[in-house]
Amino acid sequence: MLAVDMTGDAVKAKNGSMVAYDGQMAFKKLSGGGEGIRGMVTRRLTGEQMTVMEVKGQGTCWFADRASEINLVQLQGDKLYVESSNLLATDAGLRTGTSFTGLRGATQGNGLFTTTVEGHGQAAITSDGPAVVLRVSPQYPLTVDPGAYIAHQGDVRQSFQSGVTFRTFMGEGGGEAFQIRFEGNGLVYVQPSERNTIAGDV
Amino acid sequence: MYGAPGGGPTVHDPMTLPVDDNVNNYTFCVELKGSQWFLQKGKMIAYYGSIDFNGVGHGRLDRLVRTSFHSPLHASDWVVAEGSGKMLLADRAFDVNSYDLDDGNLTIRSGNLLAFQPSLSLKQSIVPGFLTLIGTGKFVAASNGPVVFMEPPLRVDPQALVGWADCPSPCHHYDHGYLTGVMGGLRALTGLGGASGEEHQFEFVGAGTVLLQSTEILMAEQATGAVPHEPGVPGSGAGAGGHGGPGAQSGAPRLPGQLGDLQRRFGL
């Protein structure tokens, strides 16, 4: 559960994720994720939909989503890439948008696009089990199972690795046929659980 | 550069990740230095370094399979990780723990075993649905909630049992005072008069350790592979053998409440 203390400022949160509050709060649905007409159209086109509400007021507000773990991410001008289904709340000052992920998104079973969060402030992301934060640096690239990936931030290049060989089709595959490789400088968030992906069984 | 501010989550890199230990309750880190580990398919969530994952059926690994794998029929559920680097394992956000075996044996529910060192050998237990690890080495197991260690003599709920080490196989135990007689039969069949749901337990005796999980929610079963179809092998469906022809045992399983059960209840 995430507790947010507010003194007249605002946060953006997933629609319906408020479980309790004290003090004075106003909840306003933001159409199109608060990204304006352009954002609305992009989200509709990309299928990366998210319904967001703006919470504003004085007091404490508690957010939760299906008893999943909540991880706080501090952003200092860098960009966080996260699936819209894993994004619970952000400071109102953070800009959200969509970006193209290519093949990686397809193997995660989450579509070809992902949500970006940019600016200065905090964002809360959800995961199945507490997320492990792994650092990527030039000398230590990281490889991640697409089903366990939830988010990454920083200046990171990702590439898609496929280990599909004829053995995969014989039912003798390594079980880890699709992987995402991260190189550069930044952090990657993985959850101790795997979503069901098309790559899960090969 | 992207360090977590005070109070934020710990950021791990290959230097700070533990060696063959838990990162948190749900994630386990294995260090490979040109060595090998067996793991269940799809339980790797991330790794640093260069690690190859090959199905156990991979020709090059035939020798390894011969020496530490004795359940050829379910080898396709297992993968060999080989290389150098650090690898993170996790299973559906269940608790994971590692255990050391020192020239010992441990029997575990098949769905709970996640990974093990090839210095251990994996065999099917004669108890259906369980696997036995024999030898010296480390293995990683998942459980629904933390694992509790108990010492026999002890009776446990079937759903809470994860495995047992160094002690003879368990047997079934029924609370006969509650189950027998006409009223007991009616209670067991209809639930009228209150069945507590705890009339049946597994009983352990002898010296050893019993591993229990702290919920009664079972983890999904993993196939342990078929056993040879021969007389005398439990679960093979080959009947008692020697009698010739299918007896009552190899027929369709009787439903509870059929006349046969009542007959036996009255000792007929």
Tab-separated table of C-alpha atoms in Angstrom:
chain	number	residue	atom	x	y	z
A	1	MET	CA	0.000	0.000	0.000
A	2	LEU	CA	1.237	3.450	-0.865
A	3	ALA	CA	0.579	6.399	1.430
A	4	VAL	CA	0.887	9.875	-0.045
A	5	ASP	CA	0.953	12.954	2.163
A	6	MET	CA	-0.389	15.984	0.395
A	7	THR	CA	-0.507	19.629	1.259
A	8	GLY	CA	-2.496	21.152	-1.533
A	9	ASP	CA	-0.441	19.479	-4.260
A	10	ALA	CA	-1.587	16.730	-6.609
A	11	VAL	CA	-0.678	13.235	-7.762
A	12	LYS	CA	-1.776	11.240	-10.767
A	13	ALA	CA	-2.889	7.716	-9.949
A	14	LYS	CA	-4.449	4.735	-11.694
A	15	ASN	CA	-8.215	5.107	-11.748
A	16	GLY	CA	-9.852	3.412	-8.799
A	17	SER	CA	-6.649	2.651	-6.913
A	18	MET	CA	-7.533	4.823	-3.892
A	19	VAL	CA	-8.379	2.666	-0.889
A	20	ALA	CA	-8.622	5.259	1.863
A	21	TYR	CA	-7.866	8.873	2.669
A	22	ASP	CA	-8.125	11.337	5.480
A	23	GLY	CA	-8.398	15.078	5.193
A	24	GLN	CA	-9.863	16.773	2.153
A	25	MET	CA	-9.377	15.161	-1.260
A	26	ALA	CA	-10.781	15.805	-4.681
A	27	PHE	CA	-10.657	13.083	-7.316
A	28	LYS	CA	-10.860	14.041	-10.958
A	29	LYS	CA	-10.644	11.657	-13.868
A	30	LEU	CA	-8.088	12.712	-16.423
A	31	SER	CA	-9.090	11.604	-19.879
A	32	GLY	CA	-6.243	10.271	-21.973
A	33	GLY	CA	-3.868	10.038	-19.054
A	34	GLY	CA	-3.665	13.793	-18.715
A	35	GLU	CA	-1.660	14.019	-21.893
A	36	GLY	CA	-4.054	16.163	-23.880
A	37	ILE	CA	-5.750	15.362	-27.150
A	38	ARG	CA	-2.540	14.177	-28.760
A	39	GLY	CA	-1.820	11.812	-25.884
A	40	MET	CA	-5.361	10.502	-26.011
A	41	VAL	CA	-5.093	9.696	-29.681
A	42	THR	CA	-1.661	8.089	-29.295
A	43	ARG	CA	-2.830	5.920	-26.437
A	44	ARG	CA	-5.895	4.818	-28.321
A	45	LEU	CA	-3.811	4.006	-31.387
A	46	THR	CA	-1.100	2.155	-29.503
A	47	GLY	CA	-3.363	0.207	-27.200
A	48	GLU	CA	-1.287	1.407	-24.241
A	49	GLN	CA	-4.384	2.697	-22.514
A	50	MET	CA	-4.423	3.872	-18.975
A	51	THR	CA	-7.128	5.616	-17.057
A	52	VAL	CA	-5.740	8.084	-14.644
A	53	MET	CA	-7.241	10.290	-12.012
A	54	GLU	CA	-5.844	13.387	-10.420
A	55	VAL	CA	-5.946	13.489	-6.650
A	56	LYS	CA	-5.601	16.872	-5.028
A	57	GLY	CA	-6.043	18.060	-1.487
A	58	GLN	CA	-4.834	18.119	2.071
A	59	GLY	CA	-4.102	15.010	4.106
A	60	THR	CA	-3.025	11.458	3.469
A	61	CYS	CA	-4.260	9.254	0.660
A	62	TRP	CA	-3.632	5.509	0.444
A	63	PHE	CA	-3.370	3.673	-2.880
A	64	ALA	CA	-3.250	-0.063	-3.585
A	65	ASP	CA	-3.753	-2.388	-6.516
A	66	ARG	CA	-4.669	-6.083	-6.171
A	67	ALA	CA	-2.341	-6.579	-3.194
A	68	SER	CA	0.709	-6.309	-5.428
A	69	GLU	CA	3.971	-4.900	-4.165
A	70	ILE	CA	4.624	-1.199	-4.652
A	71	ASN	CA	8.053	0.168	-5.477
A	72	LEU	CA	8.956	3.842	-5.387
A	73	VAL	CA	11.154	5.246	-8.111
A	74	GLN	CA	12.910	8.575	-7.752
A	75	LEU	CA	13.320	10.482	-10.997
A	76	GLN	CA	15.803	13.302	-11.385
A	77	GLY	CA	15.197	14.448	-14.888
A	78	ASP	CA	15.660	11.003	-16.368
A	79	LYS	CA	13.117	8.831	-18.059
A	80	LEU	CA	11.361	5.785	-16.648
A	81	TYR	CA	9.951	3.191	-19.036
A	82	VAL	CA	7.169	1.162	-17.492
A	83	GLU	CA	4.161	-0.816	-18.639
A	84	SER	CA	0.954	1.134	-18.080
A	85	SER	CA	-0.459	-1.832	-16.146
A	86	ASN	CA	2.452	-1.574	-13.698
A	87	LEU	CA	2.227	2.172	-13.132
A	88	LEU	CA	0.252	3.030	-10.011
A	89	ALA	CA	0.850	6.705	-9.301
A	90	THR	CA	3.144	9.591	-10.188
A	91	ASP	CA	3.726	13.100	-8.923
A	92	ALA	CA	1.576	15.484	-10.901
A	93	GLY	CA	4.700	17.241	-12.133
A	94	LEU	CA	5.944	14.198	-14.035
A	95	ARG	CA	5.197	13.978	-17.727
A	96	THR	CA	3.870	10.694	-19.059
A	97	GLY	CA	3.917	9.525	-22.646
A	98	THR	CA	4.157	6.488	-24.859
A	99	SER	CA	7.070	5.013	-26.717
A	100	PHE	CA	7.635	2.191	-29.128
A	101	THR	CA	9.361	-0.895	-27.756
A	102	GLY	CA	9.451	-3.153	-30.754
A	103	LEU	CA	9.880	-6.863	-30.443
A	104	ARG	CA	10.546	-6.743	-26.715
A	105	GLY	CA	7.012	-5.616	-26.028
A	106	ALA	CA	5.653	-8.410	-28.143
A	107	THR	CA	7.482	-11.082	-26.152
A	108	GLN	CA	6.261	-9.624	-22.870
A	109	GLY	CA	2.702	-10.020	-23.957
A	110	ASN	CA	2.119	-6.341	-23.294
A	111	GLY	CA	1.880	-4.958	-26.774
A	112	LEU	CA	4.378	-3.056	-28.824
A	113	PHE	CA	4.303	0.174	-26.844
A	114	THR	CA	5.221	1.203	-23.356
A	115	THR	CA	4.607	4.171	-21.078
A	116	THR	CA	7.308	6.675	-20.254
A	117	VAL	CA	7.478	8.892	-17.202
A	118	GLU	CA	9.799	11.881	-17.284
A	119	GLY	CA	10.744	14.780	-15.042
A	120	HIS	CA	11.615	15.347	-11.401
A	121	GLY	CA	9.684	13.528	-8.701
A	122	GLN	CA	8.514	10.129	-7.620
A	123	ALA	CA	6.589	7.407	-9.368
A	124	ALA	CA	5.112	4.265	-7.832
A	125	ILE	CA	5.203	1.036	-9.818
A	126	THR	CA	3.563	-2.257	-8.925
A	127	SER	CA	5.064	-5.729	-9.184
A	128	ASP	CA	4.154	-9.305	-8.300
A	129	GLY	CA	6.445	-9.720	-5.304
A	130	PRO	CA	8.998	-7.056	-4.338
A	131	ALA	CA	10.987	-5.872	-7.325
A	132	VAL	CA	14.742	-6.371	-7.476
A	133	VAL	CA	16.592	-3.335	-8.773
A	134	LEU	CA	19.566	-4.218	-10.932
A	135	ARG	CA	22.177	-1.753	-12.110
A	136	VAL	CA	23.314	-1.778	-15.692
A	137	SER	CA	26.742	-0.319	-16.384
A	138	PRO	CA	28.961	-0.468	-19.472
A	139	GLN	CA	31.114	-3.269	-18.029
A	140	TYR	CA	28.142	-5.219	-16.675
A	141	PRO	CA	25.341	-5.588	-19.182
A	142	LEU	CA	22.262	-7.372	-17.918
A	143	THR	CA	20.001	-9.952	-19.481
A	144	VAL	CA	16.411	-10.225	-18.324
A	145	ASP	CA	13.559	-12.612	-18.920
A	146	PRO	CA	10.756	-10.689	-20.690
A	147	GLY	CA	8.152	-12.082	-18.308
A	148	ALA	CA	9.935	-10.748	-15.231
A	149	TYR	CA	10.778	-7.295	-16.601
A	150	ILE	CA	8.642	-4.464	-15.239
A	151	ALA	CA	10.472	-1.185	-15.800
A	152	HIS	CA	13.789	0.480	-16.469
A	153	GLN	CA	15.208	3.965	-16.163
A	154	GLY	CA	18.247	5.818	-17.363
A	155	ASP	CA	20.278	5.767	-20.526
A	156	VAL	CA	19.902	2.138	-21.413
A	157	ARG	CA	19.891	0.447	-24.784
A	158	GLN	CA	17.903	-2.706	-25.042
A	159	SER	CA	18.260	-5.425	-27.546
A	160	PHE	CA	16.295	-8.523	-28.074
A	161	GLN	CA	17.934	-11.911	-27.980
A	162	SER	CA	16.443	-15.046	-29.288
A	163	GLY	CA	17.870	-18.435	-28.651
A	164	VAL	CA	15.322	-20.252	-30.755
A	165	THR	CA	16.970	-23.154	-32.486
A	166	PHE	CA	15.697	-26.296	-34.072
A	167	ARG	CA	15.810	-27.837	-30.595
A	168	THR	CA	13.096	-25.460	-29.441
A	169	PHE	CA	10.784	-26.978	-31.991
A	170	MET	CA	11.711	-30.454	-30.833
A	171	GLY	CA	10.501	-29.537	-27.344
A	172	GLU	CA	14.048	-29.571	-26.056
A	173	GLY	CA	14.554	-25.846	-25.733
A	174	GLY	CA	16.369	-24.138	-22.934
A	175	GLY	CA	13.220	-22.602	-21.507
A	176	GLU	CA	14.721	-19.163	-21.896
A	177	ALA	CA	14.437	-18.683	-25.624
A	178	PHE	CA	13.640	-14.984	-25.510
A	179	GLN	CA	15.675	-12.537	-23.503
A	180	ILE	CA	16.171	-8.790	-23.361
A	181	ARG	CA	19.704	-7.517	-23.032
A	182	PHE	CA	20.270	-4.121	-21.423
A	183	GLU	CA	23.449	-2.145	-22.044
A	184	GLY	CA	24.462	1.346	-20.966
A	185	ASN	CA	23.886	3.159	-17.709
A	186	GLY	CA	20.758	2.802	-15.649
A	187	LEU	CA	18.532	0.624	-13.522
A	188	VAL	CA	16.289	-2.276	-14.437
A	189	TYR	CA	13.398	-3.453	-12.242
A	190	VAL	CA	12.526	-7.144	-12.306
A	191	GLN	CA	9.826	-8.956	-10.366
A	192	PRO	CA	10.280	-12.418	-8.786
A	193	SER	CA	7.558	-13.867	-10.946
A	194	GLU	CA	6.949	-14.355	-14.639
A	195	ARG	CA	3.956	-13.136	-16.557
A	196	ASN	CA	2.514	-15.528	-19.051
A	197	THR	CA	4.223	-14.731	-22.279
A	198	ILE	CA	4.343	-16.418	-25.606
A	199	ALA	CA	7.959	-17.131	-24.774
A	200	GLY	CA	7.116	-18.770	-21.485
A	201	ASP	CA	6.937	-22.280	-22.788
A	202	VAL	CA	9.755	-22.463	-25.262
B	1	MET	CA	24.642	8.117	-11.067
B	2	TYR	CA	21.277	6.482	-10.673
B	3	GLY	CA	21.792	5.662	-7.048
B	4	ALA	CA	18.677	5.302	-5.009
B	5	PRO	CA	18.127	8.205	-2.641
B	6	GLY	CA	18.087	7.485	1.062
B	7	GLY	CA	15.397	5.042	2.034
B	8	GLY	CA	14.879	3.900	-1.532
B	9	PRO	CA	15.206	0.335	-2.703
B	10	THR	CA	18.627	-1.282	-2.685
B	11	VAL	CA	20.236	-1.249	-6.075
B	12	HIS	CA	22.099	-4.426	-6.916
B	13	ASP	CA	24.988	-4.873	-9.284
B	14	PRO	CA	27.213	-7.919	-9.861
B	15	MET	CA	29.492	-6.815	-7.015
B	16	THR	CA	26.787	-6.479	-4.369
B	17	LEU	CA	24.629	-9.444	-5.323
B	18	PRO	CA	25.059	-12.272	-2.826
B	19	VAL	CA	26.822	-15.483	-3.824
B	20	ASP	CA	24.452	-18.471	-3.757
B	21	ASP	CA	22.134	-16.747	-1.337
B	22	ASN	CA	18.806	-14.952	-1.195
B	23	VAL	CA	18.529	-11.397	-2.545
B	24	ASN	CA	15.196	-11.105	-0.767
B	25	ASN	CA	12.650	-13.654	0.405
B	26	TYR	CA	11.461	-14.245	-3.136
B	27	THR	CA	14.632	-14.059	-5.211
B	28	PHE	CA	17.729	-16.229	-5.107
B	29	CYS	CA	21.101	-15.435	-6.655
B	30	VAL	CA	23.364	-18.166	-8.024
B	31	GLU	CA	26.972	-17.523	-8.972
B	32	LEU	CA	28.316	-19.565	-11.833
B	33	LYS	CA	32.062	-19.797	-12.434
B	34	GLY	CA	32.249	-22.093	-15.385
B	35	SER	CA	30.072	-24.444	-13.375
B	36	GLN	CA	26.620	-25.818	-14.018
B	37	TRP	CA	23.273	-25.724	-12.273
B	38	PHE	CA	20.062	-27.522	-13.032
B	39	LEU	CA	16.966	-25.386	-12.952
B	40	GLN	CA	13.328	-25.799	-13.773
B	41	LYS	CA	12.326	-24.277	-17.078
B	42	GLY	CA	11.453	-20.598	-16.992
B	43	LYS	CA	12.562	-19.782	-13.440
B	44	MET	CA	15.476	-17.545	-14.440
B	45	ILE	CA	14.450	-13.888	-14.213
B	46	ALA	CA	17.714	-12.082	-14.977
B	47	TYR	CA	21.460	-12.594	-15.175
B	48	TYR	CA	24.777	-10.780	-15.474
B	49	GLY	CA	27.636	-12.295	-17.453
B	50	SER	CA	27.403	-14.952	-20.093
B	51	ILE	CA	25.233	-17.916	-19.290
B	52	ASP	CA	23.849	-20.504	-21.668
B	53	PHE	CA	20.613	-22.327	-21.075
B	54	ASN	CA	20.245	-25.704	-22.664
B	55	GLY	CA	17.553	-28.282	-22.442
B	56	VAL	CA	18.691	-31.393	-20.648
B	57	GLY	CA	18.124	-33.300	-23.854
B	58	HIS	CA	21.003	-31.381	-25.464
B	59	GLY	CA	23.393	-34.022	-26.786
B	60	ARG	CA	26.502	-32.510	-25.237
B	61	LEU	CA	24.951	-32.833	-21.802
B	62	ASP	CA	24.125	-36.502	-22.110
B	63	ARG	CA	26.855	-37.534	-19.703
B	64	LEU	CA	25.697	-35.054	-17.093
B	65	VAL	CA	22.177	-36.321	-17.370
B	66	ARG	CA	23.397	-39.858	-16.898
B	67	THR	CA	25.308	-39.003	-13.743
B	68	SER	CA	22.925	-36.697	-11.924
B	69	PHE	CA	19.567	-37.172	-13.550
B	70	HIS	CA	17.667	-40.320	-13.035
B	71	SER	CA	14.241	-39.386	-14.247
B	72	PRO	CA	14.769	-39.376	-17.988
B	73	LEU	CA	11.105	-39.079	-18.690
B	74	HIS	CA	10.719	-35.643	-17.221
B	75	ALA	CA	14.091	-34.308	-18.221
B	76	SER	CA	12.398	-31.935	-20.653
B	77	ASP	CA	11.182	-29.792	-17.751
B	78	TRP	CA	14.744	-29.110	-16.690
B	79	VAL	CA	17.406	-26.843	-18.072
B	80	VAL	CA	21.138	-26.687	-17.510
B	81	ALA	CA	22.595	-23.238	-16.901
B	82	GLU	CA	26.251	-23.097	-17.807
B	83	GLY	CA	28.745	-20.254	-17.946
B	84	SER	CA	30.003	-17.543	-15.682
B	85	GLY	CA	28.103	-14.753	-14.054
B	86	LYS	CA	25.334	-14.242	-11.568
B	87	MET	CA	21.840	-15.441	-12.184
B	88	LEU	CA	18.598	-14.603	-10.361
B	89	LEU	CA	15.956	-17.257	-9.827
B	90	ALA	CA	12.373	-16.747	-8.722
B	91	ASP	CA	9.079	-18.577	-8.939
B	92	ARG	CA	5.705	-16.795	-9.125
B	93	ALA	CA	6.601	-14.581	-6.146
B	94	PHE	CA	6.725	-17.586	-3.808
B	95	ASP	CA	9.212	-17.744	-0.949
B	96	VAL	CA	12.467	-19.334	-2.060
B	97	ASN	CA	15.135	-20.837	0.170
B	98	SER	CA	18.322	-22.746	-0.365
B	99	TYR	CA	19.265	-25.859	1.526
B	100	ASP	CA	22.554	-27.695	1.849
B	101	LEU	CA	22.696	-31.437	1.737
B	102	ASP	CA	25.812	-33.079	3.114
B	103	ASP	CA	25.911	-36.653	1.931
B	104	GLY	CA	22.228	-36.850	2.713
B	105	ASN	CA	18.898	-37.395	1.082
B	106	LEU	CA	15.824	-35.277	0.857
B	107	THR	CA	12.461	-35.928	-0.697
B	108	ILE	CA	10.463	-32.955	-1.931
B	109	ARG	CA	7.159	-32.290	-3.648
B	110	SER	CA	7.956	-31.999	-7.338
B	111	GLY	CA	6.414	-28.555	-7.836
B	112	ASN	CA	8.521	-27.046	-5.061
B	113	LEU	CA	11.983	-27.850	-6.372
B	114	LEU	CA	13.460	-24.951	-8.331
B	115	ALA	CA	17.136	-25.621	-8.932
B	116	PHE	CA	20.016	-27.809	-7.750
B	117	GLN	CA	23.721	-28.364	-8.219
B	118	PRO	CA	24.736	-31.246	-10.439
B	119	SER	CA	26.693	-32.744	-7.537
B	120	LEU	CA	23.303	-33.867	-6.276
B	121	SER	CA	21.435	-36.517	-8.124
B	122	LEU	CA	17.738	-36.276	-8.706
B	123	LYS	CA	15.558	-39.360	-8.601
B	124	GLN	CA	11.877	-40.038	-8.629
B	125	SER	CA	10.585	-40.959	-5.223
B	126	ILE	CA	8.470	-44.069	-4.953
B	127	VAL	CA	5.907	-41.773	-3.352
B	128	PRO	CA	4.022	-40.430	-6.387
B	129	GLY	CA	4.517	-36.719	-7.028
B	130	PHE	CA	7.719	-36.468	-5.028
B	131	LEU	CA	11.371	-36.291	-6.053
B	132	THR	CA	14.402	-37.361	-4.052
B	133	LEU	CA	17.767	-35.608	-4.052
B	134	ILE	CA	20.773	-37.628	-2.952
B	135	GLY	CA	24.352	-36.526	-2.389
B	136	THR	CA	26.186	-33.381	-1.368
B	137	GLY	CA	25.340	-29.945	-2.642
B	138	LYS	CA	22.949	-27.050	-2.634
B	139	PHE	CA	19.420	-26.849	-3.914
B	140	VAL	CA	16.762	-24.154	-4.066
B	141	ALA	CA	13.134	-24.798	-3.257
B	142	ALA	CA	10.040	-22.620	-3.349
B	143	SER	CA	7.221	-22.708	-0.855
B	144	ASN	CA	3.994	-20.880	-0.272
B	145	GLY	CA	4.989	-18.906	2.811
B	146	PRO	CA	8.147	-19.542	4.856
B	147	VAL	CA	9.279	-23.108	5.491
B	148	VAL	CA	9.077	-24.582	8.986
B	149	PHE	CA	11.346	-27.438	10.064
B	150	MET	CA	9.908	-30.063	12.396
B	151	GLU	CA	11.217	-33.262	13.900
B	152	PRO	CA	9.368	-36.555	13.987
B	153	PRO	CA	7.409	-38.183	15.504
B	154	LEU	CA	4.828	-35.929	13.974
B	155	ARG	CA	1.629	-35.939	11.973
B	156	VAL	CA	1.193	-33.281	9.286
B	157	ASP	CA	-1.575	-32.021	7.071
B	158	PRO	CA	-1.120	-33.335	3.515
B	159	GLN	CA	-1.412	-29.860	2.001
B	160	ALA	CA	1.271	-28.352	4.211
B	161	LEU	CA	3.924	-30.979	3.491
B	162	VAL	CA	6.842	-29.761	1.383
B	163	GLY	CA	9.289	-32.603	1.933
B	164	TRP	CA	11.321	-34.595	4.380
B	165	ALA	CA	14.991	-35.407	4.912
B	166	ASP	CA	16.753	-38.434	6.291
B	167	CYS	CA	13.644	-40.065	7.688
B	168	PRO	CA	11.665	-43.040	6.469
B	169	SER	CA	8.741	-42.380	4.158
B	170	PRO	CA	5.527	-41.209	5.738
B	171	CYS	CA	2.393	-43.215	6.021
B	172	HIS	CA	-1.250	-42.231	6.030
B	173	HIS	CA	-2.987	-41.743	9.311
B	174	TYR	CA	-6.735	-41.584	9.773
B	175	ASP	CA	-8.547	-40.578	12.887
B	176	HIS	CA	-10.406	-43.818	13.227
B	177	GLY	CA	-12.374	-42.854	16.253
B	178	TYR	CA	-13.984	-40.238	14.125
B	179	LEU	CA	-14.219	-42.066	10.838
B	180	THR	CA	-15.502	-45.510	11.698
B	181	GLY	CA	-18.943	-46.700	12.588
B	182	VAL	CA	-22.209	-45.882	10.887
B	183	MET	CA	-22.285	-42.292	12.107
B	184	GLY	CA	-18.649	-41.785	11.146
B	185	GLY	CA	-19.340	-43.114	7.686
B	186	LEU	CA	-22.279	-40.771	7.271
B	187	ARG	CA	-20.221	-37.862	8.483
B	188	ALA	CA	-17.362	-38.610	6.120
B	189	LEU	CA	-19.682	-39.079	3.148
B	190	THR	CA	-22.071	-36.215	3.644
B	191	GLY	CA	-20.201	-33.784	5.814
B	192	LEU	CA	-23.308	-33.705	8.038
B	193	GLY	CA	-22.506	-33.497	11.707
B	194	GLY	CA	-19.290	-31.757	10.884
B	195	ALA	CA	-16.225	-33.059	9.169
B	196	SER	CA	-13.272	-31.088	10.468
B	197	GLY	CA	-11.253	-31.658	7.299
B	198	GLU	CA	-8.396	-32.857	9.435
B	199	GLU	CA	-9.277	-36.541	9.797
B	200	HIS	CA	-6.454	-37.552	7.491
B	201	GLN	CA	-2.791	-36.805	8.100
B	202	PHE	CA	0.657	-37.984	7.094
B	203	GLU	CA	2.570	-39.586	9.909
B	204	PHE	CA	6.348	-39.413	10.225
B	205	VAL	CA	8.379	-41.521	12.612
B	206	GLY	CA	12.092	-42.074	13.066
B	207	ALA	CA	14.960	-39.596	13.001
B	208	GLY	CA	15.070	-36.789	10.472
B	209	THR	CA	13.534	-33.467	9.538
B	210	VAL	CA	10.152	-32.665	8.036
B	211	LEU	CA	9.678	-29.497	5.982
B	212	LEU	CA	6.308	-27.768	6.123
B	213	GLN	CA	5.034	-24.656	4.409
B	214	SER	CA	2.992	-22.215	6.377
B	215	THR	CA	-0.110	-22.305	4.199
B	216	GLU	CA	-2.240	-25.130	2.934
B	217	ILE	CA	-2.294	-23.774	-0.592
B	218	LEU	CA	-0.443	-26.239	-2.760
B	219	MET	CA	1.923	-25.188	-5.476
B	220	ALA	CA	1.212	-26.481	-8.961
B	221	GLU	CA	2.415	-30.013	-9.453
B	222	GLN	CA	5.249	-30.701	-11.856
B	223	ALA	CA	5.089	-33.977	-13.671
B	224	THR	CA	7.663	-36.318	-12.207
B	225	GLY	CA	7.636	-38.550	-15.222
B	226	ALA	CA	6.040	-41.911	-15.672
B	227	VAL	CA	7.373	-44.916	-13.839
B	228	PRO	CA	8.117	-48.182	-15.579
B	229	HIS	CA	4.990	-50.207	-16.139
B	230	GLU	CA	5.869	-53.232	-14.090
B	231	PRO	CA	4.438	-55.104	-11.154
B	232	GLY	CA	5.457	-53.890	-7.735
B	233	VAL	CA	6.023	-50.273	-8.784
B	234	PRO	CA	3.609	-47.909	-7.035
B	235	GLY	CA	1.737	-45.705	-9.438
B	236	SER	CA	2.575	-47.784	-12.471
B	237	GLY	CA	-0.949	-49.111	-12.720
B	238	ALA	CA	0.420	-52.584	-13.367
B	239	GLY	CA	-1.710	-54.207	-10.711
B	240	ALA	CA	-0.461	-56.617	-8.140
B	241	GLY	CA	1.107	-58.849	-10.762
B	242	GLY	CA	1.391	-62.581	-10.384
B	243	HIS	CA	-2.390	-62.866	-10.001
B	244	GLY	CA	-2.841	-62.575	-13.742
B	245	GLY	CA	-5.656	-60.548	-15.209
B	246	PRO	CA	-6.876	-57.212	-13.940
B	247	GLY	CA	-8.103	-57.434	-10.406
B	248	ALA	CA	-10.151	-54.945	-8.477
B	249	GLN	CA	-7.090	-52.701	-8.077
B	250	SER	CA	-6.580	-51.973	-11.720
B	251	GLY	CA	-10.205	-51.217	-12.431
B	252	ALA	CA	-11.701	-47.742	-12.538
B	253	PRO	CA	-11.213	-45.942	-9.227
B	254	ARG	CA	-14.235	-46.378	-7.024
B	255	LEU	CA	-16.121	-43.294	-6.010
B	256	PRO	CA	-16.444	-42.714	-2.314
B	257	GLY	CA	-19.823	-43.798	-1.105
B	258	GLN	CA	-20.098	-46.747	-3.404
B	259	LEU	CA	-21.341	-49.914	-1.843
B	260	GLY	CA	-17.858	-51.410	-1.683
B	261	ASP	CA	-16.767	-48.833	0.841
B	262	LEU	CA	-19.746	-49.416	3.057
B	263	GLN	CA	-19.175	-53.134	2.882
B	264	ARG	CA	-15.661	-52.690	4.066
B	265	ARG	CA	-16.767	-50.298	6.733
B	266	PHE	CA	-18.962	-52.986	8.192
B	267	GLY	CA	-16.244	-55.538	7.783
B	268	LEU	CA	-18.124	-57.601	5.199
